[in-house]
mmCIF file of C-alpha atoms in Angstrom:
data_model
loop_
_atom_site.group_PDB
_atom_site.id
_atom_site.type_symbol
_atom_site.label_atom_id
_atom_site.label_comp_id
_atom_site.label_asym_id
_atom_site.label_seq_id
_atom_site.Cartn_x
_atom_site.Cartn_y
_atom_site.Cartn_z
ATOM 1 C CA MET A 460 6.745 -15.293 0.551
ATOM 2 C CA THR A 461 6.547 -19.073 0.922
ATOM 3 C CA LEU A 462 5.665 -19.483 -2.751
ATOM 4 C CA LEU A 463 8.480 -17.220 -3.885
ATOM 5 C CA GLY A 464 10.459 -19.993 -5.537
ATOM 6 C CA ALA A 465 7.427 -21.068 -7.534
ATOM 7 C CA SER A 466 6.786 -17.456 -8.494
ATOM 8 C CA VAL A 467 10.260 -16.924 -9.880
ATOM 9 C CA ALA A 468 10.151 -20.256 -11.717
ATOM 10 C CA ALA A 469 6.801 -19.396 -13.272
ATOM 11 C CA VAL A 470 8.083 -16.064 -14.521
ATOM 12 C CA SER A 471 11.214 -17.733 -15.893
ATOM 13 C CA CYS A 472 9.013 -20.186 -17.786
ATOM 14 C CA GLY A 473 7.121 -17.349 -19.442
ATOM 15 C CA THR A 474 3.950 -17.418 -17.365
ATOM 16 C CA ALA A 475 3.974 -13.644 -16.997
ATOM 17 C CA THR A 476 1.608 -11.809 -19.298
ATOM 18 C CA GLY A 477 3.140 -10.576 -22.509
ATOM 19 C CA ASN A 478 1.964 -9.529 -25.938
ATOM 20 C CA SER A 479 3.854 -11.170 -28.771
ATOM 21 C CA SER A 480 1.693 -9.527 -31.458
ATOM 22 C CA GLY A 481 3.311 -6.144 -30.926
ATOM 23 C CA LYS A 482 -0.010 -4.552 -29.978
ATOM 24 C CA GLN A 483 0.008 -3.072 -26.507
ATOM 25 C CA THR A 484 -2.680 -4.171 -24.087
ATOM 26 C CA LYS A 485 -5.217 -1.633 -22.896
ATOM 27 C CA LYS A 486 -6.559 -3.830 -20.103
ATOM 28 C CA LEU A 487 -4.840 -4.193 -16.729
ATOM 29 C CA ARG A 488 -5.841 -7.017 -14.403
ATOM 30 C CA TYR A 489 -5.520 -6.275 -10.688
ATOM 31 C CA GLN A 490 -6.611 -7.210 -7.174
ATOM 32 C CA GLY A 491 -8.572 -4.842 -4.967
ATOM 33 C CA TRP A 492 -9.110 -4.427 -1.244
ATOM 34 C CA ALA A 493 -12.566 -4.992 0.235
ATOM 35 C CA GLY A 494 -14.308 -1.805 1.287
ATOM 36 C CA GLN A 495 -11.494 0.398 0.024
ATOM 37 C CA VAL A 496 -10.746 2.356 -3.135
ATOM 38 C CA THR A 497 -7.229 1.922 -4.476
ATOM 39 C CA VAL A 498 -5.446 4.779 -6.211
ATOM 40 C CA PRO A 499 -5.722 3.108 -9.660
ATOM 41 C CA GLU A 500 -9.478 2.665 -9.125
ATOM 42 C CA LEU A 501 -9.731 6.344 -8.250
ATOM 43 C CA ALA A 502 -7.597 7.280 -11.268
ATOM 44 C CA GLU A 503 -9.840 5.307 -13.613
ATOM 45 C CA ASP A 504 -12.984 6.899 -12.210
ATOM 46 C CA LEU A 505 -11.454 10.362 -12.624
ATOM 47 C CA GLY A 506 -10.717 9.594 -16.273
ATOM 48 C CA TYR A 507 -6.962 9.793 -15.730
ATOM 49 C CA LEU A 508 -6.139 6.418 -17.326
ATOM 50 C CA GLY A 509 -7.402 7.423 -20.765
ATOM 51 C CA ASP A 510 -8.231 4.358 -22.851
ATOM 52 C CA VAL A 511 -6.567 1.980 -20.382
ATOM 53 C CA LYS A 512 -9.134 -0.050 -18.439
ATOM 54 C CA LEU A 513 -8.857 -1.949 -15.175
ATOM 55 C CA GLU A 514 -10.137 -5.501 -14.807
ATOM 56 C CA TRP A 515 -10.781 -6.579 -11.218
ATOM 57 C CA VAL A 516 -10.012 -10.270 -10.633
ATOM 58 C CA GLY A 517 -10.649 -10.446 -6.876
ATOM 59 C CA ASN A 518 -9.475 -9.022 -3.565
ATOM 60 C CA THR A 519 -6.362 -9.504 -1.477
ATOM 61 C CA ILE A 520 -5.315 -8.619 2.075
ATOM 62 C CA SER A 521 -1.593 -9.152 1.441
ATOM 63 C CA GLY A 522 0.919 -6.979 -0.362
ATOM 64 C CA PRO A 523 3.457 -9.828 -0.758
ATOM 65 C CA GLN A 524 0.747 -12.004 -2.307
ATOM 66 C CA ASP A 525 -0.257 -9.158 -4.612
ATOM 67 C CA ILE A 526 3.213 -8.565 -6.042
ATOM 68 C CA GLN A 527 3.794 -12.312 -6.250
ATOM 69 C CA SER A 528 0.688 -12.561 -8.430
ATOM 70 C CA ALA A 529 2.066 -9.739 -10.585
ATOM 71 C CA ALA A 530 5.426 -11.516 -10.893
ATOM 72 C CA THR A 531 3.759 -14.697 -12.147
ATOM 73 C CA GLY A 532 1.529 -12.856 -14.608
ATOM 74 C CA GLN A 533 -1.769 -13.613 -12.870
ATOM 75 C CA ILE A 534 -2.309 -9.852 -12.697
ATOM 76 C CA ASP A 535 -0.600 -6.985 -14.515
ATOM 77 C CA PHE A 536 0.384 -4.846 -11.542
ATOM 78 C CA GLY A 537 0.548 -5.386 -7.821
ATOM 79 C CA GLY A 538 1.430 -3.292 -4.808
ATOM 80 C CA ALA A 539 3.254 -4.003 -1.576
ATOM 81 C CA PHE A 540 5.389 -2.654 1.214
ATOM 82 C CA ASN A 541 8.820 -1.859 -0.188
ATOM 83 C CA GLY A 542 10.545 -4.455 1.969
ATOM 84 C CA ALA A 543 8.493 -7.167 0.285
ATOM 85 C CA VAL A 544 9.381 -5.706 -3.112
ATOM 86 C CA VAL A 545 13.092 -5.807 -2.213
ATOM 87 C CA LYS A 546 12.848 -9.399 -1.034
ATOM 88 C CA LEU A 547 11.023 -10.597 -4.143
ATOM 89 C CA ALA A 548 13.507 -8.840 -6.432
ATOM 90 C CA ALA A 549 16.465 -10.209 -4.444
ATOM 91 C CA ASN A 550 15.179 -13.715 -5.090
ATOM 92 C CA GLY A 551 15.283 -13.229 -8.834
ATOM 93 C CA ALA A 552 11.805 -12.045 -9.788
ATOM 94 C CA PRO A 553 12.081 -9.737 -12.839
ATOM 95 C CA ILE A 554 9.940 -6.912 -11.456
ATOM 96 C CA THR A 555 10.369 -3.147 -11.293
ATOM 97 C CA SER A 556 8.697 -0.609 -9.020
ATOM 98 C CA VAL A 557 7.016 2.122 -11.052
ATOM 99 C CA ILE A 558 5.241 4.420 -8.549
ATOM 100 C CA SER A 559 4.668 4.863 -4.819
ATOM 101 C CA TYR A 560 1.040 4.478 -3.813
ATOM 102 C CA TYR A 561 0.824 4.616 -0.018
ATOM 103 C CA GLY A 562 2.764 5.881 2.940
ATOM 104 C CA SER A 563 2.549 7.142 6.481
ATOM 105 C CA ASP A 564 2.043 10.667 7.765
ATOM 106 C CA GLN A 565 0.127 12.442 10.516
ATOM 107 C CA HIS A 566 -3.196 11.481 8.932
ATOM 108 C CA ALA A 567 -2.466 8.103 7.348
ATOM 109 C CA TYR A 568 -0.485 5.678 9.435
ATOM 110 C CA ASN A 569 -0.549 2.234 10.983
ATOM 111 C CA GLY A 570 -0.974 2.049 14.731
ATOM 112 C CA PHE A 571 -0.310 -0.895 17.020
ATOM 113 C CA PHE A 572 -3.383 -0.750 19.245
ATOM 114 C CA VAL A 573 -4.178 -2.349 22.576
ATOM 115 C CA LEU A 574 -7.320 -2.192 24.683
ATOM 116 C CA ALA A 575 -7.574 0.855 26.910
ATOM 117 C CA ASP A 576 -7.309 -1.294 30.053
ATOM 118 C CA SER A 577 -4.440 -3.424 28.729
ATOM 119 C CA PRO A 578 -1.367 -3.778 30.961
ATOM 120 C CA ILE A 579 0.831 -3.484 27.855
ATOM 121 C CA ARG A 580 2.734 -0.208 28.101
ATOM 122 C CA SER A 581 6.187 -0.963 26.729
ATOM 123 C CA ALA A 582 8.050 -3.093 24.215
ATOM 124 C CA ARG A 583 9.031 -5.601 26.868
ATOM 125 C CA ASP A 584 5.375 -6.088 27.772
ATOM 126 C CA LEU A 585 4.904 -7.663 24.338
ATOM 127 C CA LEU A 586 6.880 -10.801 25.215
ATOM 128 C CA GLY A 587 4.585 -13.778 24.707
ATOM 129 C CA LYS A 588 1.796 -11.596 23.332
ATOM 130 C CA LYS A 589 -0.102 -12.016 20.049
ATOM 131 C CA VAL A 590 0.053 -9.176 17.522
ATOM 132 C CA GLY A 591 -2.555 -9.315 14.741
ATOM 133 C CA MET A 592 -1.601 -7.908 11.331
ATOM 134 C CA ASN A 593 -2.740 -8.282 7.720
ATOM 135 C CA THR A 594 0.222 -10.384 6.564
ATOM 136 C CA LEU A 595 3.673 -11.502 7.689
ATOM 137 C CA GLY A 596 6.989 -10.405 6.225
ATOM 138 C CA ALA A 597 5.662 -7.002 5.252
ATOM 139 C CA HIS A 598 5.057 -3.467 6.558
ATOM 140 C CA SER A 599 3.570 -4.299 9.950
ATOM 141 C CA GLU A 600 6.101 -6.961 10.897
ATOM 142 C CA ALA A 601 8.923 -4.624 9.878
ATOM 143 C CA MET A 602 7.537 -1.872 12.117
ATOM 144 C CA LEU A 603 7.202 -4.331 14.989
ATOM 145 C CA ASP A 604 10.816 -5.477 14.563
ATOM 146 C CA ILE A 605 12.111 -1.909 14.467
ATOM 147 C CA TYR A 606 10.105 -0.944 17.555
ATOM 148 C CA LEU A 607 11.290 -3.933 19.579
ATOM 149 C CA LYS A 608 14.913 -3.498 18.574
ATOM 150 C CA ARG A 609 14.925 0.232 19.329
ATOM 151 C CA HIS A 610 13.658 -0.543 22.803
ATOM 152 C CA GLY A 611 16.504 -2.893 23.562
ATOM 153 C CA LEU A 612 15.023 -6.354 23.030
ATOM 154 C CA SER A 613 17.444 -9.046 21.929
ATOM 155 C CA LYS A 614 16.894 -11.205 18.863
ATOM 156 C CA ALA A 615 15.842 -14.077 21.128
ATOM 157 C CA GLU A 616 13.362 -11.860 22.976
ATOM 158 C CA ILE A 617 11.933 -10.505 19.725
ATOM 159 C CA GLY A 618 11.285 -14.117 18.723
ATOM 160 C CA LYS A 619 8.955 -14.474 21.720
ATOM 161 C CA VAL A 620 6.537 -11.880 20.333
ATOM 162 C CA GLN A 621 3.904 -13.632 18.201
ATOM 163 C CA PRO A 622 2.817 -11.871 14.968
ATOM 164 C CA LEU A 623 -0.356 -13.454 13.578
ATOM 165 C CA VAL A 624 -2.284 -12.956 10.344
ATOM 166 C CA VAL A 625 -5.700 -11.406 10.948
ATOM 167 C CA PRO A 626 -7.798 -9.957 8.090
ATOM 168 C CA PRO A 627 -7.886 -6.155 8.509
ATOM 169 C CA VAL A 628 -11.686 -6.033 8.665
ATOM 170 C CA ASN A 629 -11.592 -8.474 11.611
ATOM 171 C CA THR A 630 -8.698 -6.945 13.558
ATOM 172 C CA GLU A 631 -10.741 -4.592 15.739
ATOM 173 C CA GLN A 632 -13.183 -7.353 16.684
ATOM 174 C CA SER A 633 -10.358 -9.812 17.427
ATOM 175 C CA LEU A 634 -8.716 -7.241 19.697
ATOM 176 C CA ARG A 635 -11.911 -6.437 21.568
ATOM 177 C CA GLN A 636 -12.654 -10.136 22.026
ATOM 178 C CA ARG A 637 -9.114 -10.537 23.416
ATOM 179 C CA GLN A 638 -8.170 -13.144 20.837
ATOM 180 C CA ILE A 639 -5.074 -11.006 20.261
ATOM 181 C CA GLN A 640 -3.414 -8.539 22.610
ATOM 182 C CA VAL A 641 -2.298 -6.049 19.948
ATOM 183 C CA GLY A 642 -3.952 -5.213 16.637
ATOM 184 C CA VAL A 643 -2.400 -3.287 13.752
ATOM 185 C CA LEU A 644 -4.963 -0.802 12.453
ATOM 186 C CA GLY A 645 -4.460 1.687 9.662
ATOM 187 C CA ASP A 646 -6.289 4.611 8.173
ATOM 188 C CA ILE A 647 -10.036 4.022 7.823
ATOM 189 C CA LEU A 648 -10.145 0.958 10.084
ATOM 190 C CA ARG A 649 -7.967 2.690 12.670
ATOM 191 C CA ASP A 650 -10.156 5.773 12.894
ATOM 192 C CA LYS A 651 -13.279 3.619 13.006
ATOM 193 C CA ALA A 652 -11.889 1.684 15.989
ATOM 194 C CA VAL A 653 -10.822 4.876 17.757
ATOM 195 C CA ALA A 654 -14.292 6.344 17.229
ATOM 196 C CA HIS A 655 -15.773 3.282 18.936
ATOM 197 C CA GLY A 656 -13.567 3.972 21.957
ATOM 198 C CA GLY A 657 -11.827 1.634 24.386
ATOM 199 C CA VAL A 658 -8.522 1.321 22.493
ATOM 200 C CA ARG A 659 -5.211 3.194 22.576
ATOM 201 C CA PRO A 660 -2.057 3.113 20.436
ATOM 202 C CA LEU A 661 1.083 1.552 21.854
ATOM 203 C CA PHE A 662 3.086 3.079 18.986
ATOM 204 C CA THR A 663 2.681 4.067 15.330
ATOM 205 C CA ASP A 664 4.883 3.691 12.266
ATOM 206 C CA VAL A 665 5.043 7.448 11.720
ATOM 207 C CA GLN A 666 6.363 7.838 15.276
ATOM 208 C CA LEU A 667 9.143 5.394 14.391
ATOM 209 C CA LEU A 668 10.179 6.735 10.985
ATOM 210 C CA GLY A 669 8.463 10.049 10.389
ATOM 211 C CA ALA A 670 6.479 10.656 7.197
ATOM 212 C CA PHE A 671 7.533 8.290 4.419
ATOM 213 C CA SER A 672 6.288 6.565 1.265
ATOM 214 C CA ALA A 673 6.022 2.908 2.209
ATOM 215 C CA GLY A 674 4.865 0.892 -0.792
ATOM 216 C CA THR A 675 5.144 0.773 -4.572
ATOM 217 C CA TYR A 676 3.288 -0.747 -7.487
ATOM 218 C CA VAL A 677 5.374 -3.176 -9.527
ATOM 219 C CA MET A 678 5.151 -4.539 -13.048
ATOM 220 C CA THR A 679 7.231 -7.258 -14.656
ATOM 221 C CA ASP A 680 10.121 -6.182 -16.835
ATOM 222 C CA ARG A 681 8.566 -8.129 -19.695
ATOM 223 C CA PHE A 682 5.282 -6.254 -19.369
ATOM 224 C CA LEU A 683 7.106 -2.913 -19.362
ATOM 225 C CA ARG A 684 9.104 -3.806 -22.475
ATOM 226 C CA GLN A 685 6.020 -4.903 -24.390
ATOM 227 C CA ASN A 686 3.586 -2.252 -23.133
ATOM 228 C CA PRO A 687 5.525 0.969 -22.493
ATOM 229 C CA ASP A 688 2.707 3.325 -23.517
ATOM 230 C CA THR A 689 0.181 1.469 -21.386
ATOM 231 C CA ALA A 690 2.592 1.554 -18.460
ATOM 232 C CA LYS A 691 3.058 5.306 -18.894
ATOM 233 C CA ALA A 692 -0.696 5.900 -19.043
ATOM 234 C CA PHE A 693 -1.182 3.839 -15.876
ATOM 235 C CA VAL A 694 1.663 5.352 -13.853
ATOM 236 C CA THR A 695 0.941 8.927 -14.884
ATOM 237 C CA GLY A 696 -2.772 8.459 -14.203
ATOM 238 C CA VAL A 697 -2.082 7.085 -10.730
ATOM 239 C CA ALA A 698 0.278 10.022 -10.078
ATOM 240 C CA ARG A 699 -2.453 12.464 -11.060
ATOM 241 C CA ALA A 700 -4.960 10.713 -8.774
ATOM 242 C CA ILE A 701 -2.523 10.937 -5.845
ATOM 243 C CA GLU A 702 -2.211 14.672 -6.339
ATOM 244 C CA TRP A 703 -5.934 15.132 -6.951
ATOM 245 C CA ALA A 704 -6.630 13.492 -3.595
ATOM 246 C CA ARG A 705 -3.942 15.608 -1.943
ATOM 247 C CA VAL A 706 -5.385 18.978 -2.990
ATOM 248 C CA THR A 707 -9.115 18.199 -3.207
ATOM 249 C CA PRO A 708 -11.291 18.820 -0.132
ATOM 250 C CA ARG A 709 -11.526 15.644 1.907
ATOM 251 C CA GLU A 710 -15.327 15.537 1.726
ATOM 252 C CA GLN A 711 -15.196 15.494 -2.072
ATOM 253 C CA VAL A 712 -12.646 12.675 -2.119
ATOM 254 C CA ILE A 713 -14.762 10.615 0.276
ATOM 255 C CA ALA A 714 -17.913 11.257 -1.768
ATOM 256 C CA ARG A 715 -16.131 10.153 -4.932
ATOM 257 C CA MET A 716 -14.789 6.991 -3.313
ATOM 258 C CA THR A 717 -18.171 6.153 -1.875
ATOM 259 C CA ARG A 718 -19.741 6.392 -5.320
ATOM 260 C CA ILE A 719 -17.024 4.138 -6.719
ATOM 261 C CA VAL A 720 -17.701 1.438 -4.116
ATOM 262 C CA ARG A 721 -21.446 1.574 -4.652
ATOM 263 C CA LYS A 722 -21.125 1.594 -8.429
ATOM 264 C CA ARG A 723 -18.866 -1.470 -8.591
ATOM 265 C CA ASP A 724 -21.415 -3.472 -6.558
ATOM 266 C CA ARG A 725 -19.117 -5.941 -4.771
ATOM 267 C CA LYS A 726 -21.380 -6.274 -1.728
ATOM 268 C CA GLU A 727 -19.152 -4.052 0.399
ATOM 269 C CA ASP A 728 -19.787 -1.680 3.270
ATOM 270 C CA ALA A 729 -18.853 1.839 2.162
ATOM 271 C CA THR A 730 -19.458 3.359 5.613
ATOM 272 C CA PRO A 731 -15.809 3.191 6.804
ATOM 273 C CA LEU A 732 -14.770 5.419 3.892
ATOM 274 C CA LYS A 733 -15.980 8.414 5.874
ATOM 275 C CA TYR A 734 -12.813 8.067 7.969
ATOM 276 C CA TRP A 735 -10.459 8.416 4.981
ATOM 277 C CA LYS A 736 -7.922 11.223 5.302
ATOM 278 C CA SER A 737 -4.947 10.727 3.004
ATOM 279 C CA PHE A 738 -2.925 8.270 0.870
ATOM 280 C CA GLY A 739 0.264 9.331 2.694
ATOM 281 C CA VAL A 740 2.533 9.391 -0.355
ATOM 282 C CA ALA A 741 5.457 11.639 0.562
ATOM 283 C CA GLU A 742 6.803 12.582 -2.863
ATOM 284 C CA THR A 743 4.917 14.621 -5.447
ATOM 285 C CA GLY A 744 3.259 12.357 -8.010
ATOM 286 C CA GLY A 745 4.471 9.221 -6.244
ATOM 287 C CA ARG A 746 7.972 9.449 -7.680
ATOM 288 C CA ILE A 747 10.353 6.885 -6.193
ATOM 289 C CA THR A 748 13.737 7.612 -4.603
ATOM 290 C CA ASP A 749 16.617 5.398 -3.489
ATOM 291 C CA LYS A 750 15.971 6.036 0.187
ATOM 292 C CA GLN A 751 12.480 4.507 0.035
ATOM 293 C CA LEU A 752 14.030 1.134 -0.811
ATOM 294 C CA GLN A 753 17.439 1.406 0.878
ATOM 295 C CA LEU A 754 15.871 1.441 4.348
ATOM 296 C CA TRP A 755 14.388 -1.998 3.730
ATOM 297 C CA ILE A 756 17.472 -3.360 1.983
ATOM 298 C CA ASP A 757 19.379 -2.557 5.180
ATOM 299 C CA TRP A 758 16.638 -4.112 7.347
ATOM 300 C CA LEU A 759 16.499 -7.344 5.332
ATOM 301 C CA GLU A 760 20.296 -7.638 5.242
ATOM 302 C CA GLU A 761 20.455 -7.209 9.004
ATOM 303 C CA ARG A 762 17.809 -9.899 9.484
ATOM 304 C CA GLY A 763 19.722 -12.216 7.195
ATOM 305 C CA ASP A 764 16.792 -12.436 4.763
ATOM 306 C CA ILE A 765 18.944 -11.299 1.842
ATOM 307 C CA LYS A 766 22.701 -11.373 1.293
ATOM 308 C CA ARG A 767 24.597 -8.126 1.757
ATOM 309 C CA GLY A 768 25.195 -6.428 -1.568
ATOM 310 C CA LYS A 769 22.655 -8.654 -3.319
ATOM 311 C CA VAL A 770 20.519 -5.736 -4.494
ATOM 312 C CA THR A 771 21.055 -2.049 -5.217
ATOM 313 C CA ALA A 772 18.197 0.366 -4.576
ATOM 314 C CA SER A 773 18.515 2.199 -7.898
ATOM 315 C CA ASP A 774 18.159 -1.081 -9.808
ATOM 316 C CA LEU A 775 14.742 -1.817 -8.297
ATOM 317 C CA TYR A 776 12.685 1.084 -9.632
ATOM 318 C CA THR A 777 12.159 3.496 -12.487
ATOM 319 C CA ASN A 778 10.415 6.853 -12.823
ATOM 320 C CA GLN A 779 10.580 6.825 -16.623
ATOM 321 C CA TYR A 780 6.867 6.013 -16.967
ATOM 322 C CA ASN A 781 5.805 8.782 -14.599
ATOM 323 C CA ASP A 782 4.981 11.754 -16.817
ATOM 324 C CA TYR A 783 3.153 13.708 -14.116
ATOM 325 C CA ARG A 784 3.822 17.443 -14.231
ATOM 326 C CA PRO A 785 1.967 19.552 -11.637
ATOM 327 C CA ALA A 786 0.971 22.378 -13.994
ATOM 328 C CA SER A 787 0.261 20.367 -17.127
ATOM 329 C CA HIS A 788 -2.834 18.338 -16.258
ATOM 330 C CA PRO A 789 -6.384 19.724 -16.140
ATOM 331 C CA SER A 790 -8.993 18.809 -13.571
ATOM 332 C CA PRO A 791 -10.842 15.517 -13.984
ATOM 333 C CA THR A 792 -14.079 15.364 -15.897
ATOM 334 C CA ASN A 793 -16.814 12.823 -15.426
ATOM 335 C CA PRO A 794 -19.934 13.135 -17.550
ATOM 336 C CA THR A 795 -21.919 11.011 -15.117
ATOM 337 C CA ASN A 796 -20.939 13.079 -12.078
ATOM 338 C CA PRO A 797 -20.003 16.554 -13.346
ATOM 339 C CA GLU A 798 -20.659 18.130 -9.987
ATOM 340 C CA SER A 799 -17.863 16.091 -8.420
ATOM 341 C CA ALA A 800 -15.064 17.486 -10.578
ATOM 342 C CA PRO A 801 -13.043 20.122 -8.686
ATOM 343 C CA SER A 802 -11.884 23.290 -10.348
ATOM 344 C CA GLY A 803 -8.229 24.106 -10.914
ATOM 345 C CA SER A 804 -5.191 21.955 -11.626
ATOM 346 C CA PRO A 805 -3.339 19.921 -9.024
ATOM 347 C CA ALA A 806 -0.582 22.058 -7.543
ATOM 348 C CA PRO A 807 2.854 20.791 -6.559
ATOM 349 C CA SER A 808 3.135 19.786 -2.936
ATOM 350 C CA PRO A 809 6.568 19.199 -1.409
ATOM 351 C CA THR A 810 5.015 17.929 1.789
ATOM 352 C CA THR A 811 2.641 15.114 2.534
ATOM 353 C CA THR A 812 -0.700 14.943 4.218
ATOM 354 C CA ARG A 813 -1.959 11.527 3.258
ATOM 355 C CA SER A 814 -4.083 7.011 2.904
#
């Protein structure tokens, strides 16, 4: 968040994308994640975005950077851990969360892994140790803080634990080479590391908080005002993709994602996709609730990162663009891959089994 001030200034100066002609855009610029398929990418491939098209502008490994780029208009939507969304909004960025897109459950979670022979067995053993994670000030650092505090470490002691930025694709290797003592691994990369053997989890985020939706996609308020129909097509399409992945056999989801990676030809390794299990979104259709954001408002206030009472959870999000209705949407069709379209409509699911 070091460039936060510049981000807010840029938005205030009108850098954020807008359409003064009155014609709504049908093209959404975004950042991807190497070797992974995001929910919007899946939605587009399933035909759920209608005439709205995605334009990939590059990859990121950081949620805070992604939503910062959305706030400044470099991209049209970005996604991050909800604590990062709260912090950016608290600092004046005119953004609104429109849909949840990832979370943690029994299948999709972040684990803080150590080597099998590591002497680290408790929170206090982390003093002076290096913890590798994808970015600072986001999901993984929040989980680390909560874990350390719950196990009785003082603020001064917590400051002795060293979170470091390590690209997710390099985390397992860095851990095995003992460049770090703890590595945060999630979903596909976690299961890949476990399959290789020689590592064990110290704790996981789902052990700390139970199943929960952890991150949301945001758009600028200006974009939403000028492109409401496009926003609705995007949000509803993403919601449908979340539910398609929830009810479709895992092997079919993996096969679809693998085709997407190969088709986009970004020189990526699609092999880790075989470990995919879930997106982990807790609520049906990715709808957002106050509690998803209030947890992180409380955490940031306690840390002193935002002033108490600065933000209200209900002011940070909207579900008005989410038109997903479980019984109203047919199965996806894809003329190029007709055999991959499942039969039946997505059914409502009050529980989560998740990415």
